[in-house]
Amino acid sequence: MHVEIMKPFLWVVPILLLVSILHYSCFVDGAPQVPCYFIFGDSLSDSGNNNGLLTLAKANYKPYGIDFPRGPTGRFSNGRNLVDVIAELLGFSHYIPPFAAAIGWKILHGVNYASGAAGIRDESGRNQGMRVTFNKQLVNHQNIVRQIVSLQGNNNSAAIQYLGKCIYTVTIGSNDYINNYFMPRLYSTSRQFTSEQYAGVLIQQYSGQIKTLYNSGARKIALFGLGTIGSIPFEVAMCNRSTNNVSLCSDNMNSAVQVFNARLQSLVDDLNSNLTDAKFTYIDFYGIGLSSAAASLGSVIFDAPCCEVVRETGLCVPFNTPCQNRTQYSFWDAIHPSESSNVVLGGRAYNATLPTDAVPFDINQLAQA
Ligand SMILES: *[C@@H]1O[C@H](CO)[C@@H](O)[C@H](O)[C@H]1NC(C)=O
Ligand SMILES: *[C@@H]1O[C@H](CO)[C@@H](O)[C@H](O)[C@H]1NC(C)=O
Ligand SMILES: *[C@@H]1O[C@H](CO)[C@@H](O)[C@H](O)[C@H]1NC(C)=O
Ligand SMILES: *[C@@H]1O[C@H](CO)[C@@H](O)[C@H](O)[C@H]1NC(C)=O
Ligand SMILES: *[C@@H]1O[C@H](CO)[C@@H](O)[C@H](O)[C@H]1NC(C)=O
Ligand SMILES: *[C@@H]1O[C@H](CO)[C@@H](O)[C@H](O)[C@H]1NC(C)=O
């Protein structure tokens, strides 16, 4: 794997692009492009589902949310997270509520089931404590779907028609590496499987999970690939502690993730050819991070978190005063992108800049289809 050149970069923000995209941030009046948006995944998408859980994977304390109007909410960001940006671009006048707080008719506009530390595999993230695994998120969705059928006057065909118009996004898989495969002292997967075998096992399970989502009526589904996990400050520091060649360790992680991403792209192709009444797309999170870096003006800090972090978790130290110039940091804590990076990532997932950003559709095209 020739990953050498990709080493240090991740979610770097081209400042000019950022300024232009920030114009979107005033919410649009009028109807959104689609009636509903359902969100599955991990801490990249979580907007508060872990707040009531006994877990280390929590972000409902300062300095999280320092740039968010409502302050700390459980979002793993200084401001908006990835799916907030996508909801805005889709034209929603509000953010999609977390499942933990979603009640009444509001569920018709969508629900966010995502949970920090969650993985494709149930055991992933167990080192952090409680979390809502992807399997459990799908069960929660089936519960919401039953409520939607009832809100539609128990008219099944009306409910099915409605659910087919919604956008569904999934950000899952990072914890199957960060909080599983790359924690060999706590998990046995790296001894059981080569990275090729592991990607295969994950994709096979993911494939079944996405078919479950399809069977619950989803027809417009965007699956996010994984980012350059080996280059996040948390893993670089871990490599620095546990090996004498940081770049080798970090490159190995990025290679493993690229194997997963390649398999995920094939899965999306397969799903599109097998389930022809639905549209699936792959979002190139890895490549968007790298090309943003290439386009950056060189004044961005991409290898250090903005807040001081807890070594064991990579999350911000509670009540720590973070850096001032937050828009110049691509990372917020040692794992998660800053709001500025989320604006770029969400912006390019919605409206692809390069043809490889979103294959075969960007989210805007999914919404219009
Ligand atoms: C159920 O919904 C479908 C599609 O919206 C509609 O055509 C049909 O008339 C509805 N049936 C009843 C009994 O309301
Ligand atoms: C590795 O650790 C040493 C000692 O703690 C530190 O000085 C150095 O900056 C670290 N390097 C990286 C790449 O994190
Ligand atoms: C560290 O690993 C890289 C490959 O990622 C290799 O090019 C380099 O030579 C290694 N350095 C040492 C000191 O072994
Ligand atoms: C798609 O269909 C082919 C042929 O029936 C099958 O081999 C493959 O496993 C299916 N893939 C998915 C993701 O359903
Ligand atoms: C951001 O501020 C820190 C100190 O607060 C400074 O060290 C750093 O150089 C600044 N970053 C940029 C990109 O100007
Ligand atoms: C998508 O981005 C291009 C520039 O990359 C811009 O010209 C266009 O207006 C954008 N479209 C939407 C729907 O945001």
Short mmCIF file of C-alpha atoms and ligand atoms in Angstrom, two decimals:
data_model
loop_
_atom_site.label_atom_id
_atom_site.label_comp_id
_atom_site.label_asym_id
_atom_site.label_seq_id
_atom_site.Cartn_x
_atom_site.Cartn_y
_atom_site.Cartn_z
CA MET A 1 0.00 0.00 0.00
CA HIS A 2 1.44 3.35 -1.02
CA VAL A 3 0.00 5.36 1.80
CA GLU A 4 3.18 7.30 2.47
CA ILE A 5 1.98 10.60 0.97
CA MET A 6 -1.31 10.51 2.79
CA LYS A 7 0.23 10.32 6.19
CA PRO A 8 -0.40 13.41 8.22
CA PHE A 9 -3.47 15.00 6.72
CA LEU A 10 -7.05 14.66 7.63
CA TRP A 11 -9.84 17.12 7.94
CA VAL A 12 -8.09 20.26 6.94
CA VAL A 13 -10.26 23.14 5.98
CA PRO A 14 -9.72 25.37 3.00
CA ILE A 15 -10.60 28.66 4.60
CA LEU A 16 -12.08 30.25 1.49
CA LEU A 17 -14.38 27.34 0.82
CA LEU A 18 -15.38 27.41 4.44
CA VAL A 19 -16.38 31.05 4.33
CA SER A 20 -18.56 30.45 1.29
CA ILE A 21 -20.23 27.40 2.79
CA LEU A 22 -20.92 29.18 6.07
CA HIS A 23 -23.49 31.23 4.16
CA TYR A 24 -25.67 28.14 4.22
CA SER A 25 -25.79 28.24 7.96
CA CYS A 26 -28.76 30.55 8.17
CA PHE A 27 -31.64 28.13 8.08
CA VAL A 28 -33.78 28.14 5.00
CA ASP A 29 -37.43 29.09 5.26
CA GLY A 30 -39.95 26.87 3.57
CA ALA A 31 -40.17 23.17 2.93
CA PRO A 32 -37.07 20.96 3.09
CA GLN A 33 -36.10 18.99 -0.03
CA VAL A 34 -37.31 15.77 1.55
CA PRO A 35 -39.95 15.32 4.29
CA CYS A 36 -37.66 13.41 6.65
CA TYR A 37 -34.06 12.56 7.50
CA PHE A 38 -33.05 9.49 9.55
CA ILE A 39 -29.54 9.29 11.01
CA PHE A 40 -27.59 6.21 12.10
CA GLY A 41 -24.03 5.88 13.27
CA ASP A 42 -21.39 6.75 15.83
CA SER A 43 -20.02 9.89 17.46
CA LEU A 44 -19.63 11.64 14.09
CA SER A 45 -23.43 11.82 14.02
CA ASP A 46 -24.52 11.52 17.68
CA SER A 47 -26.47 14.54 18.91
CA GLY A 48 -27.17 13.47 22.49
CA ASN A 49 -28.15 9.80 22.58
CA ASN A 50 -25.37 8.96 25.04
CA ASN A 51 -26.21 11.72 27.54
CA GLY A 52 -28.18 9.40 29.81
CA LEU A 53 -25.91 6.39 29.43
CA LEU A 54 -23.15 5.17 31.70
CA THR A 55 -20.26 5.64 29.30
CA LEU A 56 -17.00 7.49 28.74
CA ALA A 57 -18.24 8.35 25.24
CA LYS A 58 -20.10 11.48 26.27
CA ALA A 59 -19.87 15.08 25.15
CA ASN A 60 -22.57 16.87 27.11
CA TYR A 61 -20.16 19.03 29.07
CA LYS A 62 -18.05 22.09 28.33
CA PRO A 63 -16.05 22.82 26.26
CA TYR A 64 -18.15 20.69 23.83
CA GLY A 65 -20.70 22.93 22.16
CA ILE A 66 -18.76 26.13 22.84
CA ASP A 67 -19.74 27.33 19.34
CA PHE A 68 -23.23 25.78 19.36
CA PRO A 69 -26.18 28.05 20.16
CA ARG A 70 -27.53 25.68 22.85
CA GLY A 71 -24.09 24.94 24.32
CA PRO A 72 -23.13 21.33 25.18
CA THR A 73 -25.78 18.92 23.86
CA GLY A 74 -23.86 15.68 23.48
CA ARG A 75 -22.52 16.56 20.03
CA PHE A 76 -18.83 15.55 19.71
CA SER A 77 -17.90 18.95 18.27
CA ASN A 78 -17.30 22.54 19.25
CA GLY A 79 -20.34 23.44 17.14
CA ARG A 80 -22.41 21.64 14.54
CA ASN A 81 -21.63 18.05 13.69
CA LEU A 82 -21.65 16.41 10.28
CA VAL A 83 -25.36 15.61 10.19
CA ASP A 84 -26.38 19.08 11.41
CA VAL A 85 -24.65 20.48 8.34
CA ILE A 86 -26.43 17.98 6.07
CA ALA A 87 -29.82 18.74 7.68
CA GLU A 88 -29.29 22.45 7.01
CA LEU A 89 -28.34 21.82 3.39
CA LEU A 90 -31.44 19.67 2.93
CA GLY A 91 -33.42 22.71 4.03
CA PHE A 92 -34.67 21.55 7.43
CA SER A 93 -35.58 24.41 9.74
CA HIS A 94 -34.41 22.47 12.80
CA TYR A 95 -31.83 19.83 13.68
CA ILE A 96 -33.01 16.21 13.71
CA PRO A 97 -33.79 15.23 17.33
CA PRO A 98 -31.92 12.40 19.08
CA PHE A 99 -33.95 9.20 19.54
CA ALA A 100 -33.56 9.64 23.31
CA ALA A 101 -35.69 12.83 23.06
CA ALA A 102 -37.81 12.19 19.96
CA ILE A 103 -41.52 12.14 20.71
CA GLY A 104 -44.87 12.84 19.07
CA TRP A 105 -45.44 14.09 15.53
CA LYS A 106 -41.86 15.43 15.33
CA ILE A 107 -40.65 11.94 14.46
CA LEU A 108 -42.26 12.44 11.05
CA HIS A 109 -39.33 14.75 10.17
CA GLY A 110 -36.80 12.12 11.16
CA VAL A 111 -34.87 10.82 14.14
CA ASN A 112 -31.17 10.63 14.99
CA TYR A 113 -30.26 7.20 16.44
CA ALA A 114 -26.47 7.63 16.37
CA SER A 115 -24.45 6.81 19.46
CA GLY A 116 -20.82 7.54 20.33
CA ALA A 117 -18.64 4.38 20.48
CA ALA A 118 -21.17 2.34 18.48
CA GLY A 119 -19.95 -0.10 15.84
CA ILE A 120 -21.08 -2.56 13.22
CA ARG A 121 -20.11 -5.29 15.69
CA ASP A 122 -21.97 -5.29 19.00
CA GLU A 123 -18.80 -5.63 21.09
CA SER A 124 -17.04 -2.62 19.53
CA GLY A 125 -16.75 0.31 21.94
CA ARG A 126 -17.54 -1.81 25.00
CA ASN A 127 -14.32 -0.47 26.55
CA GLN A 128 -16.07 2.92 26.78
CA GLY A 129 -19.17 1.60 28.53
CA MET A 130 -22.77 1.70 27.34
CA ARG A 131 -23.66 2.66 23.78
CA VAL A 132 -26.43 2.05 21.30
CA THR A 133 -24.95 -0.45 18.85
CA PHE A 134 -25.89 -0.21 15.17
CA ASN A 135 -28.03 -3.34 15.60
CA LYS A 136 -29.91 -1.66 18.46
CA GLN A 137 -30.29 1.54 16.42
CA LEU A 138 -32.06 -0.51 13.74
CA VAL A 139 -34.40 -1.96 16.37
CA ASN A 140 -35.13 1.57 17.64
CA HIS A 141 -35.92 2.59 14.08
CA GLN A 142 -38.41 -0.26 13.67
CA ASN A 143 -40.16 1.08 16.76
CA ILE A 144 -40.30 4.59 15.23
CA VAL A 145 -41.55 3.15 11.93
CA ARG A 146 -44.47 1.53 13.79
CA GLN A 147 -45.30 4.93 15.32
CA ILE A 148 -45.14 6.55 11.88
CA VAL A 149 -47.55 3.96 10.48
CA SER A 150 -49.92 4.84 13.28
CA LEU A 151 -49.46 8.60 12.70
CA GLN A 152 -50.39 7.89 9.05
CA GLY A 153 -53.75 6.52 10.19
CA ASN A 154 -52.48 2.92 10.06
CA ASN A 155 -52.35 3.20 6.28
CA ASN A 156 -49.38 0.95 5.50
CA SER A 157 -49.00 1.95 1.89
CA ALA A 158 -49.05 5.65 2.79
CA ALA A 159 -46.36 5.04 5.43
CA ILE A 160 -44.23 3.05 2.99
CA GLN A 161 -44.51 5.78 0.39
CA TYR A 162 -43.54 8.38 2.99
CA LEU A 163 -40.51 6.48 4.36
CA GLY A 164 -39.23 5.97 0.81
CA LYS A 165 -38.88 9.72 0.33
CA CYS A 166 -36.62 10.25 3.36
CA ILE A 167 -32.83 10.54 3.36
CA TYR A 168 -30.93 8.02 5.49
CA THR A 169 -27.26 8.47 6.38
CA VAL A 170 -24.97 6.00 8.16
CA THR A 171 -21.56 6.78 9.69
CA ILE A 172 -20.43 3.49 11.21
CA GLY A 173 -17.28 1.36 11.28
CA SER A 174 -14.69 3.67 12.88
CA ASN A 175 -15.21 2.10 16.29
CA ASP A 176 -14.80 -1.38 14.86
CA TYR A 177 -11.21 -0.23 14.29
CA ILE A 178 -10.47 2.44 16.93
CA ASN A 179 -12.34 0.73 19.76
CA ASN A 180 -11.81 -2.86 18.71
CA TYR A 181 -9.25 -4.02 16.09
CA PHE A 182 -6.61 -1.46 17.09
CA MET A 183 -7.00 -2.20 20.81
CA PRO A 184 -5.32 -5.61 20.85
CA ARG A 185 -5.08 -5.75 24.62
CA LEU A 186 -8.87 -5.53 25.00
CA TYR A 187 -10.10 -7.26 21.83
CA SER A 188 -8.98 -10.42 20.06
CA THR A 189 -10.07 -9.48 16.51
CA SER A 190 -6.58 -8.51 15.33
CA ARG A 191 -5.33 -11.98 16.28
CA GLN A 192 -8.35 -13.71 14.74
CA PHE A 193 -8.37 -11.84 11.41
CA THR A 194 -5.94 -10.23 8.99
CA SER A 195 -7.07 -6.73 8.05
CA GLU A 196 -8.43 -8.12 4.74
CA GLN A 197 -10.43 -10.79 6.56
CA TYR A 198 -11.66 -8.30 9.13
CA ALA A 199 -12.93 -5.89 6.47
CA GLY A 200 -14.75 -8.83 4.87
CA VAL A 201 -16.37 -9.84 8.15
CA LEU A 202 -17.44 -6.26 8.85
CA ILE A 203 -18.87 -5.69 5.37
CA GLN A 204 -20.80 -8.94 5.46
CA GLN A 205 -22.46 -7.88 8.70
CA TYR A 206 -22.98 -4.31 7.45
CA SER A 207 -24.63 -5.65 4.30
CA GLY A 208 -27.23 -7.50 6.38
CA GLN A 209 -27.82 -4.41 8.52
CA ILE A 210 -28.39 -2.20 5.48
CA LYS A 211 -30.86 -4.73 4.10
CA THR A 212 -32.74 -4.48 7.40
CA LEU A 213 -32.88 -0.73 6.91
CA TYR A 214 -34.16 -1.27 3.36
CA ASN A 215 -36.81 -3.64 4.71
CA SER A 216 -37.95 -0.82 7.03
CA GLY A 217 -38.73 1.29 3.96
CA ALA A 218 -35.45 3.17 3.38
CA ARG A 219 -34.83 3.92 -0.32
CA LYS A 220 -32.31 6.82 -0.32
CA ILE A 221 -29.30 5.73 1.68
CA ALA A 222 -25.84 7.32 1.98
CA LEU A 223 -23.07 5.23 3.55
CA PHE A 224 -20.00 7.11 4.76
CA GLY A 225 -16.62 5.50 4.32
CA LEU A 226 -14.04 5.77 7.10
CA GLY A 227 -11.53 8.61 7.49
CA THR A 228 -7.76 8.41 7.91
CA ILE A 229 -8.03 6.85 11.34
CA GLY A 230 -4.27 6.23 11.58
CA SER A 231 -3.66 9.97 11.36
CA ILE A 232 -6.03 11.20 14.07
CA PRO A 233 -4.10 12.66 17.02
CA PHE A 234 -5.46 9.93 19.32
CA GLU A 235 -3.98 7.09 17.24
CA VAL A 236 -0.76 8.96 16.44
CA ALA A 237 -0.19 9.39 20.17
CA MET A 238 -1.01 5.73 20.75
CA CYS A 239 1.47 4.71 18.03
CA ASN A 240 4.05 6.98 19.62
CA ARG A 241 3.62 5.22 22.95
CA SER A 242 3.51 1.66 21.70
CA THR A 243 5.90 1.48 18.74
CA ASN A 244 9.21 2.94 17.69
CA ASN A 245 8.02 3.80 14.18
CA VAL A 246 5.00 6.09 14.40
CA SER A 247 4.56 6.47 10.66
CA LEU A 248 4.63 2.70 10.08
CA CYS A 249 2.00 2.18 12.78
CA SER A 250 -0.16 4.99 11.46
CA ASP A 251 0.21 3.82 7.84
CA ASN A 252 -0.86 0.30 8.82
CA MET A 253 -4.04 1.67 10.32
CA ASN A 254 -4.81 3.77 7.28
CA SER A 255 -4.22 0.76 5.02
CA ALA A 256 -6.65 -1.35 7.03
CA VAL A 257 -9.27 1.36 6.72
CA GLN A 258 -8.71 1.63 2.97
CA VAL A 259 -9.42 -2.07 2.59
CA PHE A 260 -12.73 -1.53 4.40
CA ASN A 261 -13.56 1.48 2.22
CA ALA A 262 -12.89 -0.43 -1.00
CA ARG A 263 -15.17 -3.23 0.15
CA LEU A 264 -17.84 -0.73 1.14
CA GLN A 265 -17.77 0.78 -2.34
CA SER A 266 -18.33 -2.67 -3.85
CA LEU A 267 -21.16 -3.26 -1.42
CA VAL A 268 -22.84 -0.04 -2.57
CA ASP A 269 -22.49 -1.18 -6.21
CA ASP A 270 -24.01 -4.56 -5.35
CA LEU A 271 -26.88 -3.03 -3.43
CA ASN A 272 -27.67 -0.67 -6.30
CA SER A 273 -27.78 -3.53 -8.79
CA ASN A 274 -29.73 -5.92 -6.53
CA LEU A 275 -32.27 -3.59 -4.96
CA THR A 276 -33.25 -1.52 -7.96
CA ASP A 277 -36.10 0.39 -6.34
CA ALA A 278 -33.61 2.00 -3.92
CA LYS A 279 -30.57 4.26 -4.32
CA PHE A 280 -27.41 3.75 -2.31
CA THR A 281 -24.34 5.93 -2.35
CA TYR A 282 -20.82 5.94 -0.95
CA ILE A 283 -19.33 9.09 0.59
CA ASP A 284 -15.54 9.28 0.31
CA PHE A 285 -14.76 10.62 3.76
CA TYR A 286 -11.12 9.50 3.43
CA GLY A 287 -10.53 11.28 0.13
CA ILE A 288 -12.40 14.44 1.09
CA GLY A 289 -10.13 14.78 4.11
CA LEU A 290 -7.02 14.34 1.96
CA SER A 291 -8.03 16.66 -0.85
CA SER A 292 -9.15 19.32 1.61
CA ALA A 293 -5.63 19.11 3.00
CA ALA A 294 -4.14 19.51 -0.45
CA ALA A 295 -6.31 22.56 -1.07
CA SER A 296 -5.58 24.16 2.27
CA LEU A 297 -3.72 27.41 2.50
CA GLY A 298 -1.09 25.94 4.76
CA SER A 299 -2.10 27.83 7.88
CA VAL A 300 -4.30 25.14 9.32
CA ILE A 301 -3.42 22.91 12.25
CA PHE A 302 -4.28 19.36 11.27
CA ASP A 303 -2.29 17.25 13.70
CA ALA A 304 -3.29 18.59 17.10
CA PRO A 305 -6.58 18.89 18.94
CA CYS A 306 -8.01 22.28 19.86
CA CYS A 307 -8.88 21.26 23.43
CA GLU A 308 -6.67 19.49 25.94
CA VAL A 309 -7.65 15.81 25.87
CA VAL A 310 -7.87 12.88 28.26
CA ARG A 311 -5.20 10.45 27.12
CA GLU A 312 -7.31 7.31 27.50
CA THR A 313 -10.32 8.55 25.53
CA GLY A 314 -9.07 11.34 23.27
CA LEU A 315 -12.02 13.47 24.43
CA CYS A 316 -11.72 17.00 25.82
CA VAL A 317 -10.83 17.40 29.50
CA PRO A 318 -14.05 18.65 31.14
CA PHE A 319 -14.24 22.43 31.58
CA ASN A 320 -10.89 22.93 29.89
CA THR A 321 -10.49 26.23 28.03
CA PRO A 322 -9.98 25.29 24.37
CA CYS A 323 -7.96 27.09 21.71
CA GLN A 324 -9.20 30.51 20.58
CA ASN A 325 -8.75 30.19 16.82
CA ARG A 326 -11.01 27.18 16.41
CA THR A 327 -11.75 27.65 12.71
CA GLN A 328 -8.07 27.02 12.01
CA TYR A 329 -8.09 23.55 13.56
CA SER A 330 -9.24 20.55 11.60
CA PHE A 331 -9.66 18.55 14.82
CA TRP A 332 -11.69 19.59 17.81
CA ASP A 333 -10.62 16.85 20.23
CA ALA A 334 -8.10 14.09 19.43
CA ILE A 335 -10.69 12.09 17.45
CA HIS A 336 -13.45 14.29 16.10
CA PRO A 337 -13.48 16.92 13.38
CA SER A 338 -14.04 20.55 14.32
CA GLU A 339 -17.19 22.32 13.18
CA SER A 340 -15.15 23.89 10.36
CA SER A 341 -14.19 20.43 9.09
CA ASN A 342 -17.76 19.23 9.44
CA VAL A 343 -18.90 22.09 7.23
CA VAL A 344 -16.50 20.94 4.50
CA LEU A 345 -17.26 17.23 4.92
CA GLY A 346 -21.03 17.71 5.05
CA GLY A 347 -20.88 20.26 2.23
CA ARG A 348 -19.07 17.90 -0.12
CA ALA A 349 -21.23 14.91 0.83
CA TYR A 350 -24.26 17.02 -0.09
CA ASN A 351 -22.76 18.72 -3.12
CA ALA A 352 -19.73 16.84 -4.43
CA THR A 353 -16.72 18.93 -5.44
CA LEU A 354 -14.84 16.00 -7.01
CA PRO A 355 -16.59 13.17 -8.85
CA THR A 356 -15.10 10.76 -6.30
CA ASP A 357 -16.57 12.58 -3.27
CA ALA A 358 -19.90 10.78 -3.53
CA VAL A 359 -20.38 7.74 -5.78
CA PRO A 360 -22.68 7.41 -7.65
CA PHE A 361 -24.81 10.22 -6.14
CA ASP A 362 -24.25 13.09 -3.80
CA ILE A 363 -26.90 13.66 -1.15
CA ASN A 364 -28.47 16.51 -3.12
CA GLN A 365 -28.99 14.11 -6.05
CA LEU A 366 -30.36 11.44 -3.71
CA ALA A 367 -32.85 13.95 -2.36
CA GLN A 368 -34.00 14.92 -5.86
CA ALA A 369 -34.20 11.35 -7.20
C1 LIG B 1 -53.72 4.87 1.92
O1 LIG B 1 -52.68 5.64 1.30
C2 LIG B 1 -52.66 5.52 -0.11
C3 LIG B 1 -51.39 6.19 -0.60
O2 LIG B 1 -51.21 7.44 -0.01
C4 LIG B 1 -53.94 6.12 -0.65
O3 LIG B 1 -53.94 6.04 -2.08
C5 LIG B 1 -55.13 5.39 -0.09
O4 LIG B 1 -56.35 6.00 -0.49
C6 LIG B 1 -55.09 5.34 1.43
N1 LIG B 1 -56.09 4.44 1.94
C7 LIG B 1 -56.97 4.80 2.85
C8 LIG B 1 -57.95 3.72 3.30
O5 LIG B 1 -57.03 5.93 3.32
C1 LIG B 2 6.16 11.24 20.76
O1 LIG B 2 6.38 11.29 22.15
C2 LIG B 2 7.44 12.15 22.52
C3 LIG B 2 7.70 11.97 24.02
O2 LIG B 2 6.50 12.03 24.74
C4 LIG B 2 7.09 13.56 22.13
O3 LIG B 2 8.14 14.45 22.48
C5 LIG B 2 6.85 13.62 20.63
O4 LIG B 2 6.40 14.91 20.25
C6 LIG B 2 5.79 12.61 20.24
N1 LIG B 2 5.70 12.56 18.79
C7 LIG B 2 4.52 12.48 18.16
C8 LIG B 2 4.57 12.37 16.66
O5 LIG B 2 3.45 12.50 18.74
C1 LIG B 3 9.18 3.65 9.44
O1 LIG B 3 8.18 3.15 8.58
C2 LIG B 3 8.16 3.75 7.30
C3 LIG B 3 6.99 3.16 6.54
O2 LIG B 3 5.79 3.67 7.02
C4 LIG B 3 9.47 3.47 6.60
O3 LIG B 3 9.45 4.13 5.35
C5 LIG B 3 10.62 3.99 7.45
O4 LIG B 3 11.81 3.61 6.87
C6 LIG B 3 10.54 3.40 8.86
N1 LIG B 3 11.56 4.06 9.67
C7 LIG B 3 12.37 3.36 10.44
C8 LIG B 3 13.34 4.16 11.26
O5 LIG B 3 12.34 2.15 10.49
C1 LIG B 4 -26.47 -9.32 -5.14
O1 LIG B 4 -26.91 -10.41 -5.93
C2 LIG B 4 -25.87 -11.32 -6.27
C3 LIG B 4 -26.44 -12.34 -7.24
O2 LIG B 4 -27.65 -12.86 -6.78
C4 LIG B 4 -25.39 -11.98 -4.98
O3 LIG B 4 -24.33 -12.87 -5.25
C5 LIG B 4 -24.88 -10.89 -4.03
O4 LIG B 4 -24.51 -11.45 -2.80
C6 LIG B 4 -25.93 -9.83 -3.81
N1 LIG B 4 -25.33 -8.76 -3.06
C7 LIG B 4 -25.95 -8.05 -2.13
C8 LIG B 4 -25.19 -7.02 -1.43
O5 LIG B 4 -27.13 -8.26 -1.89
C1 LIG B 5 -3.86 29.37 17.06
O1 LIG B 5 -3.56 29.84 18.34
C2 LIG B 5 -2.45 29.17 18.98
C3 LIG B 5 -2.32 29.72 20.37
O2 LIG B 5 -3.52 30.13 20.89
C4 LIG B 5 -1.19 29.42 18.19
O3 LIG B 5 -0.12 28.72 18.79
C5 LIG B 5 -1.40 28.93 16.79
O4 LIG B 5 -0.28 29.24 16.00
C6 LIG B 5 -2.65 29.57 16.16
N1 LIG B 5 -2.89 28.88 14.91
C7 LIG B 5 -2.86 29.48 13.76
C8 LIG B 5 -3.08 28.60 12.58
O5 LIG B 5 -2.66 30.68 13.65
C1 LIG B 6 -22.46 22.94 -5.52
O1 LIG B 6 -21.14 23.41 -5.54
C2 LIG B 6 -20.81 24.18 -6.70
C3 LIG B 6 -19.35 24.55 -6.59
O2 LIG B 6 -18.57 23.44 -6.25
C4 LIG B 6 -21.69 25.40 -6.76
O3 LIG B 6 -21.42 26.09 -7.95
C5 LIG B 6 -23.17 24.99 -6.74
O4 LIG B 6 -23.97 26.12 -6.66
C6 LIG B 6 -23.44 24.09 -5.55
N1 LIG B 6 -24.78 23.59 -5.66
C7 LIG B 6 -25.60 23.47 -4.61
C8 LIG B 6 -26.95 22.88 -4.90
O5 LIG B 6 -25.30 23.80 -3.49
#
